[in-house]
PDB file of C-alpha atoms and ligand atoms in Angstrom:
ATOM      1  CA  MET N   1      -9.000  90.197  27.145  1.00  0.00           C
ATOM      2  CA  SER N   2      -6.781  87.721  28.082  1.00  0.00           C
ATOM      3  CA  GLN N   3      -6.041  86.719  31.785  1.00  0.00           C
ATOM      4  CA  VAL N   4      -2.385  87.000  31.862  1.00  0.00           C
ATOM      5  CA  VAL N   5      -3.146  90.812  30.695  1.00  0.00           C
ATOM      6  CA  ALA N   6      -6.418  91.018  33.295  1.00  0.00           C
ATOM      7  CA  GLN N   7      -3.396  90.701  36.201  1.00  0.00           C
ATOM      8  CA  GLY N   8      -1.902  94.119  35.902  1.00  0.00           C
ATOM      9  CA  VAL N   9       1.326  92.720  35.952  1.00  0.00           C
ATOM     10  CA  GLU N  10       3.839  95.715  36.002  1.00  0.00           C
ATOM     11  CA  GLY N  11       5.628  96.289  32.585  1.00  0.00           C
ATOM     12  CA  VAL N  12       6.796  98.906  30.161  1.00  0.00           C
ATOM     13  CA  GLU N  13       3.830 100.068  28.567  1.00  0.00           C
ATOM     14  CA  MET N  14       3.957  98.717  24.567  1.00  0.00           C
ATOM     15  CA  ASP N  15       3.041 101.984  21.870  1.00  0.00           C
ATOM     16  CA  PRO N  16       2.510  99.549  18.381  1.00  0.00           C
ATOM     17  CA  TYR N  17       2.840 103.618  16.830  1.00  0.00           C
ATOM     18  CA  ASP N  18       6.691 103.733  18.267  1.00  0.00           C
ATOM     19  CA  ILE N  19       7.687 101.344  15.044  1.00  0.00           C
ATOM     20  CA  GLY N  20       5.834 100.035  12.610  1.00  0.00           C
ATOM     21  CA  TRP N  21       5.435 102.749   9.479  1.00  0.00           C
ATOM     22  CA  TYR N  22       5.622 103.116   5.820  1.00  0.00           C
ATOM     23  CA  VAL N  23       6.196 105.915   3.805  1.00  0.00           C
ATOM     24  CA  GLU N  24       4.626 106.619  -0.010  1.00  0.00           C
ATOM     25  CA  SER N  25       6.963 108.516  -1.336  1.00  0.00           C
ATOM     26  CA  ALA N  26       5.667 111.423  -4.568  1.00  0.00           C
ATOM     27  CA  ASP N  27       7.029 109.139  -7.345  1.00  0.00           C
ATOM     28  CA  GLU N  28       4.521 106.475  -5.520  1.00  0.00           C
ATOM     29  CA  GLU N  29       7.456 104.025  -4.297  1.00  0.00           C
ATOM     30  CA  THR N  30       6.985 102.294  -0.397  1.00  0.00           C
ATOM     31  CA  TYR N  31      10.197 102.352   2.137  1.00  0.00           C
ATOM     32  CA  GLY N  32      10.288 101.669   5.639  1.00  0.00           C
ATOM     33  CA  PRO N  33       9.182  99.911   7.639  1.00  0.00           C
ATOM     34  CA  VAL N  34      10.754 103.026   9.855  1.00  0.00           C
ATOM     35  CA  SER N  35      10.208 103.522  13.577  1.00  0.00           C
ATOM     36  CA  ARG N  36       8.562 106.960  15.069  1.00  0.00           C
ATOM     37  CA  ASP N  37      11.506 108.477  15.702  1.00  0.00           C
ATOM     38  CA  THR N  38      12.872 108.637  11.709  1.00  0.00           C
ATOM     39  CA  LEU N  39      10.217 110.296  10.922  1.00  0.00           C
ATOM     40  CA  GLY N  40      10.611 112.831  13.435  1.00  0.00           C
ATOM     41  CA  ARG N  41      14.171 113.067  12.115  1.00  0.00           C
ATOM     42  CA  TRP N  42      13.466 113.221   8.144  1.00  0.00           C
ATOM     43  CA  LEU N  43      11.048 115.752   8.889  1.00  0.00           C
ATOM     44  CA  GLU N  44      12.921 117.601  10.802  1.00  0.00           C
ATOM     45  CA  GLU N  45      16.071 117.485   7.669  1.00  0.00           C
ATOM     46  CA  LYS N  46      12.731 118.342   5.251  1.00  0.00           C
ATOM     47  CA  ALA N  47      13.281 114.639   3.576  1.00  0.00           C
ATOM     48  CA  ILE N  48       9.696 114.386   3.821  1.00  0.00           C
ATOM     49  CA  THR N  49       6.675 116.915   4.267  1.00  0.00           C
ATOM     50  CA  PRO N  50       3.190 116.888   6.734  1.00  0.00           C
ATOM     51  CA  ASN N  51       1.705 115.942   3.636  1.00  0.00           C
ATOM     52  CA  THR N  52       3.477 112.949   2.873  1.00  0.00           C
ATOM     53  CA  LEU N  53       1.382 110.171   2.705  1.00  0.00           C
ATOM     54  CA  VAL N  54       2.277 107.708   5.577  1.00  0.00           C
ATOM     55  CA  ASN N  55       0.467 104.396   7.033  1.00  0.00           C
ATOM     56  CA  HIS N  56       0.980 102.052  10.072  1.00  0.00           C
ATOM     57  CA  CYS N  57       1.417  98.717   9.487  1.00  0.00           C
ATOM     58  CA  THR N  58      -2.067  97.923  11.340  1.00  0.00           C
ATOM     59  CA  GLN N  59      -3.652 100.738   9.199  1.00  0.00           C
ATOM     60  CA  PRO N  60      -4.759  99.779   5.509  1.00  0.00           C
ATOM     61  CA  GLU N  61      -4.562 103.033   3.804  1.00  0.00           C
ATOM     62  CA  ALA N  62      -2.332 105.802   4.160  1.00  0.00           C
ATOM     63  CA  ARG N  63      -2.866 108.795   5.497  1.00  0.00           C
ATOM     64  CA  PRO N  64      -0.732 112.553   5.222  1.00  0.00           C
ATOM     65  CA  ILE N  65       1.317 112.544   8.612  1.00  0.00           C
ATOM     66  CA  ALA N  66      -0.090 115.789   9.512  1.00  0.00           C
ATOM     67  CA  ASP N  67      -3.757 113.493   9.622  1.00  0.00           C
ATOM     68  CA  GLN N  68      -2.276 111.041  11.734  1.00  0.00           C
ATOM     69  CA  ALA N  69      -3.120 111.091  15.338  1.00  0.00           C
ATOM     70  CA  ALA N  70      -0.570 108.705  16.365  1.00  0.00           C
ATOM     71  CA  LEU N  71       2.045 111.219  15.003  1.00  0.00           C
ATOM     72  CA  LYS N  72       1.290 114.776  14.865  1.00  0.00           C
ATOM     73  CA  ASP N  73       0.954 115.995  18.975  1.00  0.00           C
ATOM     74  CA  ARG N  74       4.278 113.467  18.717  1.00  0.00           C
ATOM     75  CA  LEU N  75       6.239 114.875  15.952  1.00  0.00           C
ATOM     76  CA  PRO N  76       8.208 118.514  14.908  1.00  0.00           C
ATOM     77  CA  ILE N  77       5.498 119.335  13.016  1.00  0.00           C
ATOM     78  CA  GLU N  78       5.590 122.872  11.573  1.00  0.00           C
ATOM     79  CA  GLN N  79       2.318 124.924  10.335  1.00  0.00           C
ATOM     80  CA  GLN N  80       2.564 125.033   6.823  1.00  0.00           C
ATOM     81  CA  THR N  81       1.776 128.323   5.371  1.00  0.00           C
ATOM     82  CA  LYS N  82       1.326 127.415   1.814  1.00  0.00           C
ATOM     83  CA  PRO N  83       1.293 122.945   1.120  1.00  0.00           C
ATOM     84  CA  VAL N  84       4.430 121.638   0.045  1.00  0.00           C
ATOM     85  CA  VAL N  85       4.275 119.075  -1.872  1.00  0.00           C
ATOM     86  CA  GLY N  86       6.649 116.285  -3.352  1.00  0.00           C
ATOM     87  CA  ASP N  87       9.820 114.366  -0.902  1.00  0.00           C
ATOM     88  CA  ARG N  88      13.585 113.531  -0.923  1.00  0.00           C
ATOM     89  CA  LEU N  89      12.941 110.052   0.209  1.00  0.00           C
ATOM     90  CA  GLU N  90      15.369 108.343  -2.372  1.00  0.00           C
ATOM     91  CA  GLU N  91      17.901 110.347  -1.340  1.00  0.00           C
ATOM     92  CA  ALA N  92      17.469 109.278   2.634  1.00  0.00           C
ATOM     93  CA  TRP N  93      16.596 105.518   2.031  1.00  0.00           C
ATOM     94  CA  PRO N  94      19.390 103.709   2.310  1.00  0.00           C
ATOM     95  CA  ARG N  95      20.986 101.109   0.379  1.00  0.00           C
ATOM     96  CA  LYS N  96      22.439  98.288   2.988  1.00  0.00           C
ATOM     97  CA  THR N  97      19.540  96.821   4.473  1.00  0.00           C
ATOM     98  CA  ARG N  98      21.656  97.066   7.942  1.00  0.00           C
ATOM     99  CA  ASP N  99      21.538 100.352   7.371  1.00  0.00           C
ATOM    100  CA  ARG N 100      17.302 100.305   6.458  1.00  0.00           C
ATOM    101  CA  LEU N 101      16.826  97.996   9.631  1.00  0.00           C
ATOM    102  CA  ALA N 102      18.914 100.659  11.601  1.00  0.00           C
ATOM    103  CA  LEU N 103      16.185 103.083  11.027  1.00  0.00           C
ATOM    104  CA  ALA N 104      13.512 100.758  11.140  1.00  0.00           C
ATOM    105  CA  GLU N 105      13.674  99.838  15.292  1.00  0.00           C
ATOM    106  CA  GLY N 106      12.679 101.103  17.877  1.00  0.00           C
ATOM    107  CA  SER N 107      12.595 100.518  21.528  1.00  0.00           C
ATOM    108  CA  LEU N 108      10.789  97.482  21.904  1.00  0.00           C
ATOM    109  CA  PRO N 109      12.017  94.017  22.194  1.00  0.00           C
ATOM    110  CA  CYS N 110      10.474  91.299  19.456  1.00  0.00           C
ATOM    111  CA  ALA N 111       7.892  89.324  21.354  1.00  0.00           C
ATOM    112  CA  ARG N 112       9.916  85.945  19.783  1.00  0.00           C
ATOM    113  CA  HIS N 113      13.606  86.573  19.610  1.00  0.00           C
ATOM    114  CA  LYS N 114      16.052  88.252  21.330  1.00  0.00           C
ATOM    115  CA  LYS N 115      16.051  91.947  18.652  1.00  0.00           C
ATOM    116  CA  PRO N 116      14.372  94.784  18.873  1.00  0.00           C
ATOM    117  CA  ALA N 117      11.198  94.442  16.343  1.00  0.00           C
ATOM    118  CA  THR N 118       9.835  96.817  13.998  1.00  0.00           C
ATOM    119  CA  LEU N 119       6.596  95.711  13.299  1.00  0.00           C
ATOM    120  CA  VAL N 120       3.486  94.694  14.786  1.00  0.00           C
ATOM    121  CA  CYS N 121       0.937  92.074  14.415  1.00  0.00           C
ATOM    122  CA  VAL N 122      -2.630  92.114  13.347  1.00  0.00           C
ATOM    123  CA  ARG N 123      -3.515  88.604  14.921  1.00  0.00           C
ATOM    124  CA  CYS N 124      -0.950  87.737  17.405  1.00  0.00           C
ATOM    125  CA  LEU N 125      -0.425  91.423  18.742  1.00  0.00           C
ATOM    126  CA  ALA N 126       3.225  90.763  18.912  1.00  0.00           C
ATOM    127  CA  PRO N 127       6.127  93.510  18.322  1.00  0.00           C
ATOM    128  CA  TYR N 128       8.323  91.473  15.538  1.00  0.00           C
ATOM    129  CA  CYS N 129      11.713  91.511  14.262  1.00  0.00           C
ATOM    130  CA  GLY N 130      12.308  91.168  10.949  1.00  0.00           C
ATOM    131  CA  LYS N 131      13.528  87.075  11.269  1.00  0.00           C
ATOM    132  CA  CYS N 132       9.606  86.930  12.009  1.00  0.00           C
ATOM    133  CA  ARG N 133       8.668  89.038   9.354  1.00  0.00           C
ATOM    134  CA  MET N 134       6.823  87.259   6.446  1.00  0.00           C
ATOM    135  CA  LYS N 135       8.761  87.768   2.395  1.00  0.00           C
ATOM    136  CA  PRO N 136       8.341  88.995  -0.284  1.00  0.00           C
ATOM    137  CA  PHE N 137       9.790  92.514   1.579  1.00  0.00           C
ATOM    138  CA  LYS N 138       8.048  94.527  -1.175  1.00  0.00           C
ATOM    139  CA  LYS N 139       4.746  93.560   0.367  1.00  0.00           C
ATOM    140  CA  GLN N 140       3.202  94.474   3.411  1.00  0.00           C
ATOM    141  CA  PHE N 141       1.997  91.845   5.353  1.00  0.00           C
ATOM    142  CA  PHE N 142      -0.601  92.589   8.257  1.00  0.00           C
ATOM    143  CA  LEU N 143       0.704  89.176  10.192  1.00  0.00           C
ATOM    144  CA  CYS N 144       3.978  88.158  11.354  1.00  0.00           C
ATOM    145  CA  ARG N 145       5.434  84.675   9.917  1.00  0.00           C
ATOM    146  CA  ARG N 146       4.010  82.599  12.487  1.00  0.00           C
ATOM    147  CA  CYS N 147       0.259  83.655  12.030  1.00  0.00           C
ATOM    148  CA  GLN N 148       0.263  83.688   8.402  1.00  0.00           C
ATOM    149  CA  ALA N 149       1.514  80.722   8.075  1.00  0.00           C
ATOM    150  CA  SER N 150      -0.525  79.073  11.218  1.00  0.00           C
ATOM    151  CA  VAL N 151      -3.735  80.052   9.419  1.00  0.00           C
ATOM    152  CA  PHE N 152      -2.636  78.904   6.426  1.00  0.00           C
ATOM    153  CA  ASN N 153      -1.620  75.313   7.583  1.00  0.00           C
ATOM    154  CA  ARG N 154      -4.686  75.311   9.892  1.00  0.00           C
ATOM    155  CA  ARG N 155      -6.932  75.555   6.393  1.00  0.00           C
ATOM    156  CA  PHE N 156      -4.961  73.172   4.333  1.00  0.00           C
ATOM    157  CA  GLY N 157      -5.452  71.132   7.732  1.00  0.00           C
ATOM    158  CA  ALA N 158      -8.533  71.230   7.892  1.00  0.00           C
ATOM    159  CA  LEU N 159      -8.969  70.915   3.868  1.00  0.00           C
ATOM    160  CA  MET N 160      -7.303  67.546   4.188  1.00  0.00           C
ATOM    161  CA  LEU N 161      -9.642  66.331   7.255  1.00  0.00           C
ATOM    162  CA  ASP N 162     -12.839  67.379   5.735  1.00  0.00           C
ATOM    163  CA  SER N 163     -11.937  64.924   2.355  1.00  0.00           C
ATOM    164  CA  LEU N 164     -11.471  62.056   4.838  1.00  0.00           C
ATOM    165  CA  LEU N 165     -13.895  62.621   6.752  1.00  0.00           C
ATOM    166  CA  LEU N 166     -16.098  63.443   4.129  1.00  0.00           C
ATOM    167  CA  VAL N 167     -15.444  61.146   1.727  1.00  0.00           C
ATOM    168  CA  TYR N 168     -12.686  58.398   2.223  1.00  0.00           C
ATOM    169  CA  ALA N 169     -13.589  57.290   5.513  1.00  0.00           C
ATOM    170  CA  PRO N 170     -17.334  56.526   4.473  1.00  0.00           C
ATOM    171  CA  MET N 171     -16.192  55.070   1.193  1.00  0.00           C
ATOM    172  CA  ILE N 172     -13.303  52.752   3.138  1.00  0.00           C
ATOM    173  CA  LEU N 173     -15.778  51.830   5.589  1.00  0.00           C
ATOM    174  CA  THR N 174     -18.362  50.784   2.790  1.00  0.00           C
ATOM    175  CA  VAL N 175     -15.533  48.772   0.982  1.00  0.00           C
ATOM    176  CA  VAL N 176     -14.901  46.959   4.504  1.00  0.00           C
ATOM    177  CA  VAL N 177     -18.576  46.313   5.631  1.00  0.00           C
ATOM    178  CA  LEU N 178     -19.355  45.098   1.849  1.00  0.00           C
ATOM    179  CA  SER N 179     -16.575  43.172   1.753  1.00  0.00           C
ATOM    180  CA  PHE N 180     -16.948  41.933   5.308  1.00  0.00           C
ATOM    181  CA  LEU N 181     -21.248  40.653   4.074  1.00  0.00           C
ATOM    182  CA  GLY N 182     -19.577  39.219   0.996  1.00  0.00           C
ATOM    183  CA  VAL N 183     -21.392  41.502  -1.365  1.00  0.00           C
ATOM    184  CA  GLU N 184     -20.071  41.363  -5.541  1.00  0.00           C
ATOM    185  CA  PRO N 185     -17.000  43.457  -6.278  1.00  0.00           C
ATOM    186  CA  THR N 186     -19.572  45.371  -8.881  1.00  0.00           C
ATOM    187  CA  SER N 187     -22.029  46.443  -6.593  1.00  0.00           C
ATOM    188  CA  VAL N 188     -19.193  47.312  -4.170  1.00  0.00           C
ATOM    189  CA  GLN N 189     -18.487  49.792  -6.997  1.00  0.00           C
ATOM    190  CA  LEU N 190     -21.557  51.004  -7.574  1.00  0.00           C
ATOM    191  CA  ALA N 191     -22.005  51.974  -4.228  1.00  0.00           C
ATOM    192  CA  MET N 192     -18.933  53.828  -3.927  1.00  0.00           C
ATOM    193  CA  ASN N 193     -19.846  55.886  -6.863  1.00  0.00           C
ATOM    194  CA  ILE N 194     -23.381  56.466  -4.899  1.00  0.00           C
ATOM    195  CA  ILE N 195     -21.012  58.043  -2.114  1.00  0.00           C
ATOM    196  CA  SER N 196     -18.532  59.911  -3.971  1.00  0.00           C
ATOM    197  CA  LEU N 197     -21.530  61.466  -5.870  1.00  0.00           C
ATOM    198  CA  ALA N 198     -23.449  62.454  -2.238  1.00  0.00           C
ATOM    199  CA  ALA N 199     -20.334  63.598  -1.169  1.00  0.00           C
ATOM    200  CA  LEU N 200     -19.888  66.298  -3.433  1.00  0.00           C
ATOM    201  CA  PRO N 201     -22.809  68.250  -2.251  1.00  0.00           C
ATOM    202  CA  LEU N 202     -21.177  67.750   1.135  1.00  0.00           C
ATOM    203  CA  LEU N 203     -18.191  69.098   0.789  1.00  0.00           C
ATOM    204  CA  PHE N 204     -20.004  72.003  -1.496  1.00  0.00           C
ATOM    205  CA  PHE N 205     -21.510  72.658   2.107  1.00  0.00           C
ATOM    206  CA  ARG N 206     -19.925  71.614   4.853  1.00  0.00           C
ATOM    207  CA  ASP N 207     -19.144  75.732   5.922  1.00  0.00           C
ATOM    208  CA  SER N 208     -22.367  76.610   5.450  1.00  0.00           C
ATOM    209  CA  LEU N 209     -24.308  73.901   6.596  1.00  0.00           C
ATOM    210  CA  PHE N 210     -22.602  74.460  10.233  1.00  0.00           C
ATOM    211  CA  GLY N 211     -22.330  78.027  10.743  1.00  0.00           C
ATOM    212  CA  GLY N 212     -19.785  79.167   8.908  1.00  0.00           C
ATOM    213  CA  ALA N 213     -17.271  76.039   9.977  1.00  0.00           C
ATOM    214  CA  GLY N 214     -17.653  72.361   8.672  1.00  0.00           C
ATOM    215  CA  PRO N 215     -16.142  69.307  11.147  1.00  0.00           C
ATOM    216  CA  GLY N 216     -12.030  70.244   9.228  1.00  0.00           C
ATOM    217  CA  LYS N 217     -12.431  73.826  10.564  1.00  0.00           C
ATOM    218  CA  ARG N 218     -13.470  73.607  13.956  1.00  0.00           C
ATOM    219  CA  ILE N 219     -11.747  70.898  14.671  1.00  0.00           C
ATOM    220  CA  MET N 220      -8.915  73.331  13.258  1.00  0.00           C
ATOM    221  CA  GLY N 221     -10.048  76.730  15.203  1.00  0.00           C
ATOM    222  CA  LEU N 222     -11.249  78.493  12.481  1.00  0.00           C
ATOM    223  CA  ARG N 223     -14.116  80.047  10.786  1.00  0.00           C
ATOM    224  CA  VAL N 224     -15.749  81.399   7.281  1.00  0.00           C
ATOM    225  CA  VAL N 225     -17.086  84.854   7.154  1.00  0.00           C
ATOM    226  CA  GLN N 226     -18.675  87.734   4.685  1.00  0.00           C
ATOM    227  CA  THR N 227     -16.709  90.114   3.575  1.00  0.00           C
ATOM    228  CA  ALA N 228     -19.728  92.652   4.366  1.00  0.00           C
ATOM    229  CA  ASP N 229     -19.463  92.503   7.973  1.00  0.00           C
ATOM    230  CA  GLY N 230     -16.125  90.779   9.141  1.00  0.00           C
ATOM    231  CA  HIS N 231     -18.479  88.537  10.772  1.00  0.00           C
ATOM    232  CA  MET N 232     -21.755  87.304   9.478  1.00  0.00           C
ATOM    233  CA  PRO N 233     -21.523  82.523   8.476  1.00  0.00           C
ATOM    234  CA  LEU N 234     -20.767  82.356   4.817  1.00  0.00           C
ATOM    235  CA  THR N 235     -24.229  81.733   2.991  1.00  0.00           C
ATOM    236  CA  HIS N 236     -24.716  78.591   1.090  1.00  0.00           C
ATOM    237  CA  ILE N 237     -24.505  80.200  -2.147  1.00  0.00           C
ATOM    238  CA  GLN N 238     -20.552  81.470  -1.134  1.00  0.00           C
ATOM    239  CA  GLY N 239     -20.240  78.481   0.137  1.00  0.00           C
ATOM    240  CA  VAL N 240     -20.489  76.801  -3.478  1.00  0.00           C
ATOM    241  CA  VAL N 241     -18.360  79.996  -5.124  1.00  0.00           C
ATOM    242  CA  ARG N 242     -15.699  79.682  -2.783  1.00  0.00           C
ATOM    243  CA  TRP N 243     -15.130  76.042  -4.310  1.00  0.00           C
ATOM    244  CA  LEU N 244     -15.693  76.113  -7.489  1.00  0.00           C
ATOM    245  CA  SER N 245     -12.566  77.026  -8.092  1.00  0.00           C
ATOM    246  CA  GLN N 246     -11.354  73.881  -6.576  1.00  0.00           C
ATOM    247  CA  PHE N 247     -12.355  71.859  -9.262  1.00  0.00           C
ATOM    248  CA  ILE N 248     -10.406  73.711 -12.096  1.00  0.00           C
ATOM    249  CA  PRO N 249      -7.188  71.494 -12.669  1.00  0.00           C
ATOM    250  CA  PHE N 250      -4.177  72.667 -11.389  1.00  0.00           C
ATOM    251  CA  PHE N 251      -5.812  75.924 -10.840  1.00  0.00           C
ATOM    252  CA  ASN N 252      -7.198  73.668  -7.372  1.00  0.00           C
ATOM    253  CA  LEU N 253      -3.309  73.374  -6.385  1.00  0.00           C
ATOM    254  CA  TYR N 254      -2.242  77.556  -7.372  1.00  0.00           C
ATOM    255  CA  ASP N 255      -5.477  78.370  -5.808  1.00  0.00           C
ATOM    256  CA  ALA N 256      -4.789  76.068  -2.660  1.00  0.00           C
ATOM    257  CA  ALA N 257      -1.326  77.885  -2.245  1.00  0.00           C
ATOM    258  CA  VAL N 258      -1.736  81.580  -2.620  1.00  0.00           C
ATOM    259  CA  PRO N 259      -3.401  82.584   0.947  1.00  0.00           C
ATOM    260  CA  TYR N 260       0.268  81.849   2.763  1.00  0.00           C
ATOM    261  CA  ARG N 261       1.393  85.081  -0.274  1.00  0.00           C
ATOM    262  CA  ASP N 262      -1.957  87.283   0.564  1.00  0.00           C
ATOM    263  CA  PRO N 263      -2.002  89.793   3.230  1.00  0.00           C
ATOM    264  CA  LEU N 264      -5.351  89.416   3.025  1.00  0.00           C
ATOM    265  CA  LEU N 265      -4.886  85.494   3.131  1.00  0.00           C
ATOM    266  CA  ARG N 266      -7.542  84.465   0.310  1.00  0.00           C
ATOM    267  CA  ARG N 267      -7.939  81.976  -2.027  1.00  0.00           C
ATOM    268  CA  ILE N 268      -9.076  83.025  -5.522  1.00  0.00           C
ATOM    269  CA  GLY N 269     -12.432  81.238  -4.597  1.00  0.00           C
ATOM    270  CA  ASP N 270     -12.443  83.462  -1.767  1.00  0.00           C
ATOM    271  CA  ARG N 271     -12.600  86.313  -4.022  1.00  0.00           C
ATOM    272  CA  TRP N 272     -14.641  85.198  -5.969  1.00  0.00           C
ATOM    273  CA  ALA N 273     -17.245  84.389  -3.154  1.00  0.00           C
ATOM    274  CA  LYS N 274     -16.413  87.613  -1.002  1.00  0.00           C
ATOM    275  CA  THR N 275     -15.693  85.489   1.661  1.00  0.00           C
ATOM    276  CA  ARG N 276     -12.286  85.478   4.020  1.00  0.00           C
ATOM    277  CA  VAL N 277     -11.127  82.596   6.687  1.00  0.00           C
ATOM    278  CA  LEU N 278      -9.964  83.454  10.194  1.00  0.00           C
ATOM    279  CA  ASP N 279      -9.306  82.028  13.297  1.00  0.00           C
ATOM    280  CA  ALA N 280     -11.751  80.622  15.453  1.00  0.00           C
ATOM    281  CA  PRO N 281     -12.379  84.077  18.876  1.00  0.00           C
ATOM    282  CA  ARG N 282     -11.124  81.511  21.185  1.00  0.00           C
ATOM    283  CA  LYS N 283      -8.088  80.053  18.771  1.00  0.00           C
ATOM    284  CA  LEU N 284      -6.975  83.791  18.322  1.00  0.00           C
ATOM    285  CA  GLU N 285      -7.328  84.320  22.223  1.00  0.00           C
ATOM    286  CA  GLU N 286      -4.288  80.945  22.276  1.00  0.00           C
ATOM    287  CA  ALA N 287      -2.838  83.223  20.328  1.00  0.00           C
ATOM    288  CA  ARG N 288      -2.401  86.718  21.648  1.00  0.00           C
ATOM    289  CA  GLU N 289      -1.851  85.059  24.689  1.00  0.00           C
ATOM    290  CA  LYS N 290       0.508  83.200  24.176  1.00  0.00           C
ATOM    291  CA  VAL N 291       2.334  86.343  22.860  1.00  0.00           C
ATOM    292  CA  ALA N 292       1.117  88.020  26.643  1.00  0.00           C
ATOM    293  CA  ARG N 293       3.033  85.693  28.195  1.00  0.00           C
ATOM    294  CA  LEU N 294       5.902  86.385  26.295  1.00  0.00           C
ATOM    295  CA  LEU N 295       6.261  89.523  26.610  1.00  0.00           C
ATOM    296  CA  LEU N 296       5.148  90.352  30.522  1.00  0.00           C
ATOM    297  CA  LYS N 297       8.788  87.550  30.666  1.00  0.00           C
ATOM    298  CA  LYS N 298      10.510  90.068  28.984  1.00  0.00           C
ATOM    299  CA  GLY N 299       9.077  92.919  31.242  1.00  0.00           C
ATOM    300  CA  VAL N 300       6.675  94.825  28.580  1.00  0.00           C
ATOM    301  CA  GLN N 301       3.062  95.456  29.211  1.00  0.00           C
ATOM    302  CA  PRO N 302       1.403  93.207  26.681  1.00  0.00           C
ATOM    303  CA  LEU N 303      -1.267  94.632  23.844  1.00  0.00           C
ATOM    304  CA  ARG N 304      -5.356  94.790  23.896  1.00  0.00           C
ATOM    305  CA  GLU N 305      -5.737  95.666  20.345  1.00  0.00           C
ATOM    306  CA  VAL N 306      -3.704  97.378  17.583  1.00  0.00           C
ATOM    307  CA  GLY N 307      -6.276  99.395  15.941  1.00  0.00           C
ATOM    308  CA  LEU N 308      -7.847  96.881  13.299  1.00  0.00           C
ATOM    309  CA  THR N 309      -9.287  93.439  14.704  1.00  0.00           C
ATOM    310  CA  MET N 310      -9.386  90.563  11.927  1.00  0.00           C
ATOM    311  CA  GLU N 311     -12.589  90.961  11.625  1.00  0.00           C
ATOM    312  CA  GLU N 312     -12.359  94.587  10.053  1.00  0.00           C
ATOM    313  CA  LEU N 313      -9.308  93.382   7.955  1.00  0.00           C
ATOM    314  CA  ALA N 314     -11.992  90.435   6.909  1.00  0.00           C
ATOM    315  CA  ARG N 315     -14.050  93.783   5.729  1.00  0.00           C
ATOM    316  CA  ILE N 316     -10.556  94.983   3.617  1.00  0.00           C
ATOM    317  CA  ALA N 317     -11.486  94.062   0.040  1.00  0.00           C
TER     318      ALA N 317
HETATM  319 ZN1  LIG Q 401       1.675  87.221  15.033  1.00  0.00          ZN
HETATM  320 ZN1  LIG Q 402      11.591  88.380  15.702  1.00  0.00          ZN
END
C-alpha cells in the first residue's frame, strides 16, 4: 500500500476482527457492535450459539459464528451434537449506552480520538470510536463519519463545479463578449437559450464522455462505476438514467441528499442506473496514508486491507 506502511515501522499489529461485530438474533433484531471477546463471553454464557448469525462491520452478509474464519479458532465453540437454535440476546444486551459501549470496545485505539475503537472503516481503514460513527446507529455503515461526509461533500462540490463549468461560465462569457461587441439584447437572449440547450446533453454525458468522471468529479477525485463489476466506468445510457432523477422538481433535492445517509452512498439515480460513485484511486490512497500516519503515531501498525474493497462495496446491490 502506502510508503508509510512499506517502511515496516514497529508497532502493534492491528487485528480488525478484534472489534466491530454485529449479531443477528433469532427474532431478527440486530445487536452490536460488540468485540470478539464479548462474543466469546456470550458463547460461554450460552446467550448465543455457534449457529448465531454474525457479521463483521466490513462484511455485507451475516454468517454463523462457526463459519467465520476470524472467530472459529479464537472462540470457545463446542461441538454441537444436535443443532441448537435461538438465543438470549435480548437479556444479554444492556439498556444503558455506556454498558453497550463497554461490550463494543477492544484493545485498538480510535485513529483520531483518545478513545477505544469500536468499528473499522472500509474506506480509510481506520479503527474508530463512537464519536466517529455515522448516525443513525440503527443502520450499519461501512464508512466512518468522516469518510461518508468526504465522499458526499465532494460529490456535491463536483455537481456545483460541473454546473459552473458547463453551464454558467459559457453563459457569462457569452453575455460579456456579446455586450462588449454591442450586440442587441434579443440576440444575446437567443445565444443564452442556445447555450442552455447545448449544455443539457453535456450534463447528461459529462461523466461517461470523460471515462467515468466529468470535469467536476475529476477535480474532486471521484469516478462513477458500474455495479456490474465495481470497476468499469459508467456507460452513456447509465449516464442518462442516473441523471433523470435530477429533472424531477423537489425530488431532485431529496435525491441529492440521500447518499449521505445511505450505507452504499447511492442516489436514487444510482439505484436506477446501477451505478456507484467511488474515490479515484489516488484520493483513496491519500485517505489511507493519512490514517496510517495517525495510527503509527499511536504505535499501531496500519492495515493494508479489510477484506472488503471499495470496488466490492460498489458491487453490493
Ligand atoms: Zn473512514
Ligand atoms: Zn473517534
